[in-house]
Amino acid sequence: MEQEVVEAEIVLPTHLSFKRIQMYEKYPKSQSRSRHWKHLKQILQAENYQNYPPDEPTYVNIESPPSMHPCKRICDVTGYEAPYYDPRTNLRYANAEVFKLIRSLPNDYVQRYLALRNAAVVLK
Amino acid sequence: MPFISRIQRQSDYNLFPSTVPIVIDNGASYFRIGWAGETNPRVIFRNIVQRPRHKTTGETVTIVGDHDPALLKYFDCTRSGPRSAFDSNVVYQFEIMEYILDFGFDRLGANGSEIDHPVLITECVCNPVQSRSKMAELLFETYGVPSVAFGVDAAFSYKYNQHLGVCDKEGLAICPGFTTTHVIPFIEGEPVYGGSCRTNIGGYHITDYLKQLISLKYPHHMARFTWEKVEDLKMEHCYIAPDYALEARLFQKGAKEAEDKTRCWQLPWIPPPVEEPPSEEEIARKAAIKEKQGQRLREMAEAKRSSRINELENELHGLEFLLEQLEQVEEDDIPSFLSATGYLSKQEIESALLKVTQSLRKAKGEPKDDQAESEEKTDPSTNEKFPLVNIPDNMLTPEQLKEKRRQLFLKTTSEGRQRAKQKRSESELERERKNQQDEENRLYGENPELYLEQLRVKYKEISEKVEQRKRLKTNGNHTNGNNMSGSVGRGERLSAAQRERMRLLTTAAFDRGKGEDTFGARDEDWQLYKLMSKDNDDDDDGPDQDEAELTRISSRLQEIDPTFVPSSELGTSQPVEVPRIRPLTKEDFKIVLGVERFRCPEILFHPNWIGVDQAGLDEMAGVSIRRLPSMGEGVEERLTSSIFMTGGSCLFPGIAERLEAGIRMIRPSGSLIKVVRAFDPVLDAWRGAAAYAIDPQFLTQTFSKTDYYEKGEDWLRRYQVKYSL
């Protein structure tokens, strides 16, 4: 290791005196590094929230409901108010200038603009 | 102001007795650790772990937090990016969490055999019990912590500011964090989680949105927009507009205020070296070289030609000599003489002689006599129709003679008819043209202005028509700038030839798609390709007429209108295509932030702009109040009169005013609304927790390892600290 790296101590030491079980003991190198954690979705499924009283606050039921306000539509490219919608690209646009632009955009850019609001075509 | 990590190792760890709790604010973006009772955390770093490989030794190392990028050059970070222990705002990867805690305790100066201090650590609202128990287990088993307490960061911040007098004991805490935004109502100084709500949007999403938007706007500089840089841009330039629509319209109109609000980021740009035009001498030298080369080529060609002429002349002499000799040879000896020369007959020698003379003439550059060709040029159609006319009489039978006479007669009459017809049509055309001319002259004489106008309109119409037809035919190659690869772009029609090809292909596909594929078995199948490869052939004479008319009108216009310029001289009516490659200028390296400045943080109020179908900040306050069990008007009034903002994303300028306006819309008119910001929205959670942990009553809120193992999961799930001690 280079001198300046050692001096800055940016590398976490493998052995730390204050730990009862060291990292290399808990996750030995020889062992297969299979996944030993769950995604949030799996964690929430394992919580069995359906067994709890309905008035008890849980991670799932404190989520906000969908908005009740009328949705404000903005131009996907410029951010101005967008009265128009292009059925070919599914992009919203503010004026003729932007329309010209979106019609000349290559498809992957169109998809990236759509992905910003989670409306892109996703092939599974 | 970008956040700065503080990671110096503390040296006074052993000065603290084991009763002093360690306080950890474990946020999704930053990890803060310090001692209870102090005003500032000792160590702060980004809550991320990287495990790169050292470039020279090849060993995998663990690097926690963000460091000087200059030091990271020794590591190969391409295979693993920075990783977080958080999914949304819940800790789920405890291996990463362990590295982070290791680093945190190490930098706090821990050096004993275990961490012999109670630990207060923050978690999210309604943390799933699995995550909470894993965290407790990690602290008890690995670090030997005697007792642990969990609390919510926003609540600690609220309590801290309540002590400072910023907010009341009843109020709403609005906490836009890194990955989520919470609204928690406080009643009697305690959070009521039953009335809280969470929208999965936060500072992370704002930075990501900004990063995506500017990389779409400036695709050439994508590599410059690192996460850290965009985060800095966000913190420095983003603000919340009082009214998004108004602000956007300001920019749309290009008003003066919008110009003032636009920020620019100039990327380093070095002008390319200017190429000096070549000097006179250089040009002269180059021309001389070129001339020399041309001379050499010419000489070579001349030499080749003369040698060929020489060769041919020799051959000619040889052949002539051969013929002379042949004359002198006896009849009987001819075959033997010929076999010696390699020719079969006299005719062959003569034909060879003829060939050589011809090529010699050609080589010498003499005009080829085309007498032979012109002789054969006769009218094939008349020959076909009247086959007997050109045959001498003495070669025909009497019946054929009769037939010949008939044909002769027919031929002369038909030719006469044709001549007359041609003459008639010509005179007719002439008359018509003359009439038109007269008419036009008359019109011109009567009202030159009107006539000129009409002519111009007509010219425009026809030229457009011709243009259109030309475009249809040759579409796809040069007409529009946007289909450069020759393919058909969005919103463009196929040209006539392309359409025809497409039709042929589809019919071929449909015809042959049914049974087995027998394409190519018959010879006619291959005709298809001939048809398909036909491009832009003129098979209708419509445009020719139009073009003729167009030239006529344009010549007429040129005659009488001095200002007229034919459109073809102006170039095509299409806008001139911008050259695709132009020298880059300083402007190309300027990143302009206009609407983005307030568009990105606006997603806090409109999460559906990035596809999150949940209520925004202002609406969440209403949802939260509605979710509370009804406690009378007075409570609601008191809640809205102390709306408290904390968390990193509430640092945007203008958010308080906007929030107040938004909440005013959903509350009854005249109700008291007061929005306050935390003393320090970023650090107050830790400060509140530190103040809380130093209270002597704090130990009653903690639980030990035995509690953890004996009381079971159900207890742990219900476990909740009391914030008012």
CSV table of N, CA and C in Angstrom, one decimal, chain A residues 10-112:
chain,number,residue,atom,x,y,z
A,10,ILE,N,-7.7,5.3,5.2
A,10,ILE,CA,-9.1,5.2,4.6
A,10,ILE,C,-9.5,3.7,4.5
A,11,VAL,N,-8.5,2.8,4.6
A,11,VAL,CA,-8.9,1.4,4.5
A,11,VAL,C,-9.2,0.9,5.9
A,12,LEU,N,-10.4,0.3,6.0
A,12,LEU,CA,-10.9,-0.2,7.3
A,12,LEU,C,-10.0,-1.4,7.7
A,13,PRO,N,-9.4,-1.4,8.9
A,13,PRO,CA,-8.6,-2.6,9.3
A,13,PRO,C,-9.4,-3.8,9.4
A,14,THR,N,-8.8,-5.0,9.2
A,14,THR,CA,-9.6,-6.2,9.2
A,14,THR,C,-9.8,-6.7,10.6
A,15,HIS,N,-8.9,-6.3,11.5
A,15,HIS,CA,-9.1,-6.7,12.9
A,15,HIS,C,-9.3,-5.5,13.8
A,16,LEU,N,-10.4,-5.5,14.5
A,16,LEU,CA,-10.7,-4.4,15.4
A,16,LEU,C,-10.9,-4.9,16.8
A,17,SER,N,-10.1,-4.3,17.8
A,17,SER,CA,-10.1,-4.9,19.1
A,17,SER,C,-11.4,-4.9,19.8
A,18,PHE,N,-12.3,-3.9,19.5
A,18,PHE,CA,-13.5,-3.8,20.3
A,18,PHE,C,-14.6,-4.7,19.8
A,19,LYS,N,-14.3,-5.6,18.9
A,19,LYS,CA,-15.3,-6.5,18.4
A,19,LYS,C,-15.2,-7.9,19.0
A,20,ARG,N,-16.3,-8.5,19.3
A,20,ARG,CA,-16.2,-9.8,19.8
A,20,ARG,C,-16.0,-10.8,18.7
A,21,ILE,N,-16.7,-10.6,17.6
A,21,ILE,CA,-16.6,-11.5,16.5
A,21,ILE,C,-16.1,-10.6,15.3
A,22,GLN,N,-15.0,-11.0,14.8
A,22,GLN,CA,-14.4,-10.2,13.7
A,22,GLN,C,-15.1,-10.5,12.4
A,23,MET,N,-15.0,-9.6,11.5
A,23,MET,CA,-15.6,-9.7,10.2
A,23,MET,C,-15.2,-11.0,9.5
A,24,TYR,N,-13.9,-11.3,9.5
A,24,TYR,CA,-13.4,-12.5,8.8
A,24,TYR,C,-13.9,-13.8,9.4
A,25,GLU,N,-14.3,-13.7,10.7
A,25,GLU,CA,-14.9,-14.9,11.4
A,25,GLU,C,-16.3,-15.1,11.0
A,26,LYS,N,-17.0,-13.9,10.9
A,26,LYS,CA,-18.4,-14.0,10.6
A,26,LYS,C,-18.7,-14.4,9.1
A,27,TYR,N,-17.9,-13.7,8.3
A,27,TYR,CA,-18.1,-14.0,6.8
A,27,TYR,C,-16.8,-14.5,6.3
A,28,PRO,N,-16.4,-15.8,6.6
A,28,PRO,CA,-15.1,-16.4,6.1
A,28,PRO,C,-15.1,-16.4,4.6
A,29,LYS,N,-13.8,-16.2,4.1
A,29,LYS,CA,-13.7,-16.1,2.7
A,29,LYS,C,-14.0,-17.4,1.9
A,30,SER,N,-13.7,-18.5,2.6
A,30,SER,CA,-13.9,-19.8,1.9
A,30,SER,C,-15.3,-20.1,1.6
A,31,GLN,N,-16.2,-19.6,2.6
A,31,GLN,CA,-17.6,-19.9,2.4
A,31,GLN,C,-18.2,-19.2,1.2
A,32,SER,N,-19.1,-19.9,0.6
A,32,SER,CA,-19.8,-19.3,-0.6
A,32,SER,C,-20.6,-18.1,-0.2
A,33,ARG,N,-20.4,-17.0,-1.0
A,33,ARG,CA,-21.0,-15.7,-0.6
A,33,ARG,C,-22.5,-15.7,-1.1
A,34,SER,N,-23.2,-16.6,-0.5
A,34,SER,CA,-24.6,-16.6,-0.9
A,34,SER,C,-25.3,-15.4,-0.2
A,35,ARG,N,-26.5,-15.1,-0.7
A,35,ARG,CA,-27.2,-13.9,-0.1
A,35,ARG,C,-27.7,-14.2,1.3
A,36,HIS,N,-27.3,-13.4,2.2
A,36,HIS,CA,-27.8,-13.7,3.6
A,36,HIS,C,-28.6,-12.5,4.1
A,37,TRP,N,-29.2,-11.8,3.2
A,37,TRP,CA,-30.1,-10.7,3.5
A,37,TRP,C,-31.4,-10.7,2.7
A,38,LYS,N,-32.4,-10.0,3.2
A,38,LYS,CA,-33.6,-9.9,2.4
A,38,LYS,C,-33.9,-8.5,1.9
A,39,HIS,N,-34.5,-8.5,0.8
A,39,HIS,CA,-35.0,-7.1,0.3
A,39,HIS,C,-36.1,-6.6,1.2
A,40,LEU,N,-36.3,-5.3,1.1
A,40,LEU,CA,-37.3,-4.7,1.9
A,40,LEU,C,-38.7,-5.4,1.6
A,41,LYS,N,-38.9,-5.7,0.4
A,41,LYS,CA,-40.2,-6.3,0.1
A,41,LYS,C,-40.4,-7.6,0.8
A,42,GLN,N,-39.3,-8.4,0.9
A,42,GLN,CA,-39.3,-9.7,1.5
A,42,GLN,C,-39.5,-9.5,3.0
A,43,ILE,N,-38.8,-8.5,3.6
A,43,ILE,CA,-38.9,-8.2,5.0
A,43,ILE,C,-40.3,-7.9,5.3
A,44,LEU,N,-41.0,-7.0,4.5
A,44,LEU,CA,-42.3,-6.6,4.8
A,44,LEU,C,-43.3,-7.8,4.7
A,45,GLN,N,-43.0,-8.7,3.8
A,45,GLN,CA,-43.9,-9.9,3.6
A,45,GLN,C,-43.8,-10.8,4.9
A,46,ALA,N,-42.5,-10.9,5.4
A,46,ALA,CA,-42.3,-11.7,6.6
A,46,ALA,C,-42.9,-11.1,7.8
A,47,GLU,N,-43.2,-9.8,7.8
A,47,GLU,CA,-43.7,-9.2,9.0
A,47,GLU,C,-45.1,-9.7,9.4
A,48,ASN,N,-45.9,-10.2,8.4
A,48,ASN,CA,-47.3,-10.7,8.7
A,48,ASN,C,-48.1,-9.6,9.3
A,49,TYR,N,-48.1,-8.4,8.6
A,49,TYR,CA,-48.9,-7.3,9.1
A,49,TYR,C,-50.4,-7.6,9.2
A,50,GLN,N,-50.9,-8.6,8.4
A,50,GLN,CA,-52.3,-8.8,8.4
A,50,GLN,C,-52.8,-9.4,9.7
A,51,ASN,N,-51.8,-9.9,10.6
A,51,ASN,CA,-52.2,-10.5,11.8
A,51,ASN,C,-52.4,-9.4,12.9
A,52,TYR,N,-52.0,-8.2,12.7
A,52,TYR,CA,-52.0,-7.2,13.7
A,52,TYR,C,-53.3,-6.4,13.6
A,53,PRO,N,-53.7,-5.8,14.8
A,53,PRO,CA,-54.9,-5.0,14.8
A,53,PRO,C,-54.8,-3.9,13.7
A,54,PRO,N,-55.9,-3.6,13.0
A,54,PRO,CA,-55.8,-2.6,11.9
A,54,PRO,C,-55.4,-1.2,12.3
A,55,ASP,N,-55.7,-0.8,13.6
A,55,ASP,CA,-55.4,0.6,14.0
A,55,ASP,C,-53.9,0.7,14.4
A,56,GLU,N,-53.2,-0.4,14.4
A,56,GLU,CA,-51.8,-0.3,14.9
A,56,GLU,C,-50.9,0.3,13.7
A,57,PRO,N,-50.2,1.3,13.9
A,57,PRO,CA,-49.4,1.8,12.8
A,57,PRO,C,-48.3,0.9,12.4
A,58,THR,N,-48.1,0.6,11.1
A,58,THR,CA,-47.0,-0.3,10.7
A,58,THR,C,-46.3,0.4,9.5
A,59,TYR,N,-45.2,-0.2,9.1
A,59,TYR,CA,-44.5,0.4,8.0
A,59,TYR,C,-45.3,0.6,6.7
A,60,VAL,N,-46.2,-0.4,6.6
A,60,VAL,CA,-47.0,-0.4,5.3
A,60,VAL,C,-48.1,0.6,5.4
A,61,ASN,N,-48.9,0.6,6.5
A,61,ASN,CA,-50.1,1.4,6.5
A,61,ASN,C,-49.9,2.9,6.8
A,62,ILE,N,-48.6,3.3,7.1
A,62,ILE,CA,-48.4,4.7,7.3
A,62,ILE,C,-48.1,5.4,5.9
A,63,GLU,N,-48.1,4.6,4.9
A,63,GLU,CA,-47.8,5.2,3.6
A,63,GLU,C,-48.9,6.2,3.2
A,64,SER,N,-48.5,7.3,2.5
A,64,SER,CA,-49.4,8.3,2.0
A,64,SER,C,-50.3,7.7,1.0
A,65,PRO,N,-51.6,8.1,0.9
A,65,PRO,CA,-52.5,7.7,-0.2
A,65,PRO,C,-52.1,8.4,-1.4
A,66,PRO,N,-52.7,8.0,-2.6
A,66,PRO,CA,-52.5,8.8,-3.8
A,66,PRO,C,-53.0,10.2,-3.7
A,67,SER,N,-52.4,11.1,-4.4
A,67,SER,CA,-52.8,12.5,-4.3
A,67,SER,C,-54.2,12.7,-4.8
A,68,MET,N,-55.0,13.6,-4.1
A,68,MET,CA,-56.3,13.9,-4.5
A,68,MET,C,-56.4,15.2,-5.4
A,69,HIS,N,-55.3,15.9,-5.4
A,69,HIS,CA,-55.2,17.1,-6.2
A,69,HIS,C,-55.3,16.8,-7.7
A,70,PRO,N,-55.8,17.6,-8.5
A,70,PRO,CA,-55.7,17.4,-10.0
A,70,PRO,C,-54.3,17.4,-10.4
A,71,CYS,N,-53.9,16.4,-11.2
A,71,CYS,CA,-52.5,16.3,-11.6
A,71,CYS,C,-52.1,17.4,-12.5
A,72,LYS,N,-51.0,18.0,-12.1
A,72,LYS,CA,-50.4,19.1,-13.0
A,72,LYS,C,-49.5,18.4,-14.0
A,73,ARG,N,-49.8,18.7,-15.3
A,73,ARG,CA,-48.9,18.0,-16.3
A,73,ARG,C,-47.9,19.0,-16.8
A,74,ILE,N,-46.6,18.6,-16.8
A,74,ILE,CA,-45.6,19.5,-17.3
A,74,ILE,C,-44.9,18.9,-18.5
A,75,CYS,N,-44.3,19.7,-19.2
A,75,CYS,CA,-43.6,19.3,-20.4
A,75,CYS,C,-42.4,18.5,-20.0
A,76,ASP,N,-42.3,17.3,-20.7
A,76,ASP,CA,-41.2,16.4,-20.2
A,76,ASP,C,-39.8,16.9,-20.5
A,77,VAL,N,-39.7,17.8,-21.5
A,77,VAL,CA,-38.4,18.3,-21.9
A,77,VAL,C,-38.1,19.6,-21.2
A,78,THR,N,-39.0,20.6,-21.3
A,78,THR,CA,-38.6,21.9,-20.8
A,78,THR,C,-39.1,22.2,-19.3
A,79,GLY,N,-40.2,21.4,-18.9
A,79,GLY,CA,-40.7,21.7,-17.6
A,79,GLY,C,-41.8,22.8,-17.5
A,80,TYR,N,-42.1,23.3,-18.7
A,80,TYR,CA,-43.2,24.3,-18.7
A,80,TYR,C,-44.5,23.5,-18.6
A,81,GLU,N,-45.6,24.3,-18.4
A,81,GLU,CA,-46.9,23.6,-18.4
A,81,GLU,C,-47.2,23.0,-19.8
A,82,ALA,N,-47.7,21.8,-19.8
A,82,ALA,CA,-47.9,21.1,-21.0
A,82,ALA,C,-49.3,20.8,-21.4
A,83,PRO,N,-49.9,21.6,-22.3
A,83,PRO,CA,-51.3,21.4,-22.6
A,83,PRO,C,-51.4,20.3,-23.7
A,84,TYR,N,-50.3,19.9,-24.3
A,84,TYR,CA,-50.4,18.9,-25.4
A,84,TYR,C,-49.7,17.6,-25.0
A,85,TYR,N,-50.1,16.6,-25.8
A,85,TYR,CA,-49.6,15.2,-25.6
A,85,TYR,C,-49.3,14.6,-26.9
A,86,ASP,N,-48.2,14.0,-27.2
A,86,ASP,CA,-47.9,13.4,-28.5
A,86,ASP,C,-48.2,11.9,-28.4
A,87,PRO,N,-49.2,11.5,-29.1
A,87,PRO,CA,-49.5,10.1,-29.0
A,87,PRO,C,-48.5,9.1,-29.6
A,88,ARG,N,-47.6,9.6,-30.4
A,88,ARG,CA,-46.6,8.7,-31.0
A,88,ARG,C,-45.5,8.4,-30.0
A,89,THR,N,-45.0,9.4,-29.3
A,89,THR,CA,-43.9,9.2,-28.3
A,89,THR,C,-44.4,9.1,-26.9
A,90,ASN,N,-45.7,9.5,-26.7
A,90,ASN,CA,-46.2,9.5,-25.3
A,90,ASN,C,-45.6,10.7,-24.5
A,91,LEU,N,-44.9,11.5,-25.1
A,91,LEU,CA,-44.3,12.6,-24.3
A,91,LEU,C,-45.3,13.8,-24.3
A,92,ARG,N,-45.3,14.5,-23.2
A,92,ARG,CA,-46.0,15.8,-23.1
A,92,ARG,C,-45.2,16.9,-23.5
A,93,TYR,N,-45.8,17.9,-24.2
A,93,TYR,CA,-45.0,19.0,-24.6
A,93,TYR,C,-45.7,20.3,-24.5
A,94,ALA,N,-44.9,21.4,-24.5
A,94,ALA,CA,-45.5,22.7,-24.2
A,94,ALA,C,-45.9,23.5,-25.5
A,95,ASN,N,-45.1,23.4,-26.5
A,95,ASN,CA,-45.4,24.2,-27.7
A,95,ASN,C,-44.8,23.5,-28.9
A,96,ALA,N,-45.0,24.2,-30.1
A,96,ALA,CA,-44.6,23.6,-31.3
A,96,ALA,C,-43.1,23.4,-31.4
A,97,GLU,N,-42.4,24.2,-30.8
A,97,GLU,CA,-40.9,24.1,-30.8
A,97,GLU,C,-40.5,22.8,-30.2
A,98,VAL,N,-41.0,22.6,-29.0
A,98,VAL,CA,-40.7,21.3,-28.3
A,98,VAL,C,-41.2,20.1,-29.1
A,99,PHE,N,-42.3,20.3,-29.7
A,99,PHE,CA,-42.9,19.2,-30.5
A,99,PHE,C,-41.9,18.8,-31.6
A,100,LYS,N,-41.3,19.8,-32.3
A,100,LYS,CA,-40.4,19.6,-33.3
A,100,LYS,C,-39.2,18.8,-32.7
A,101,LEU,N,-38.8,19.2,-31.6
A,101,LEU,CA,-37.6,18.6,-30.9
A,101,LEU,C,-37.9,17.1,-30.6
A,102,ILE,N,-39.1,16.9,-30.0
A,102,ILE,CA,-39.4,15.5,-29.5
A,102,ILE,C,-39.6,14.6,-30.7
A,103,ARG,N,-40.1,15.1,-31.8
A,103,ARG,CA,-40.2,14.2,-33.0
A,103,ARG,C,-38.9,13.9,-33.6
A,104,SER,N,-37.9,14.7,-33.3
A,104,SER,CA,-36.6,14.4,-33.9
A,104,SER,C,-35.7,13.6,-32.9
A,105,LEU,N,-36.2,13.4,-31.7
A,105,LEU,CA,-35.4,12.7,-30.7
A,105,LEU,C,-35.3,11.2,-31.1
A,106,PRO,N,-34.1,10.6,-30.9
A,106,PRO,CA,-34.0,9.1,-31.1
A,106,PRO,C,-34.8,8.4,-30.0
A,107,ASN,N,-35.2,7.2,-30.3
A,107,ASN,CA,-36.1,6.5,-29.5
A,107,ASN,C,-35.5,6.3,-28.1
A,108,ASP,N,-34.2,6.0,-27.9
A,108,ASP,CA,-33.8,5.8,-26.6
A,108,ASP,C,-33.8,7.0,-25.7
A,109,TYR,N,-33.7,8.2,-26.3
A,109,TYR,CA,-33.9,9.4,-25.5
A,109,TYR,C,-35.4,9.6,-25.1
A,110,VAL,N,-36.3,9.3,-26.0
A,110,VAL,CA,-37.7,9.3,-25.7
A,110,VAL,C,-37.9,8.4,-24.5
A,111,GLN,N,-37.4,7.2,-24.5
A,111,GLN,CA,-37.6,6.3,-23.5
A,111,GLN,C,-37.0,6.8,-22.2
A,112,ARG,N,-35.9,7.5,-22.3
A,112,ARG,CA,-35.3,8.0,-21.0
A,112,ARG,C,-36.1,9.1,-20.4
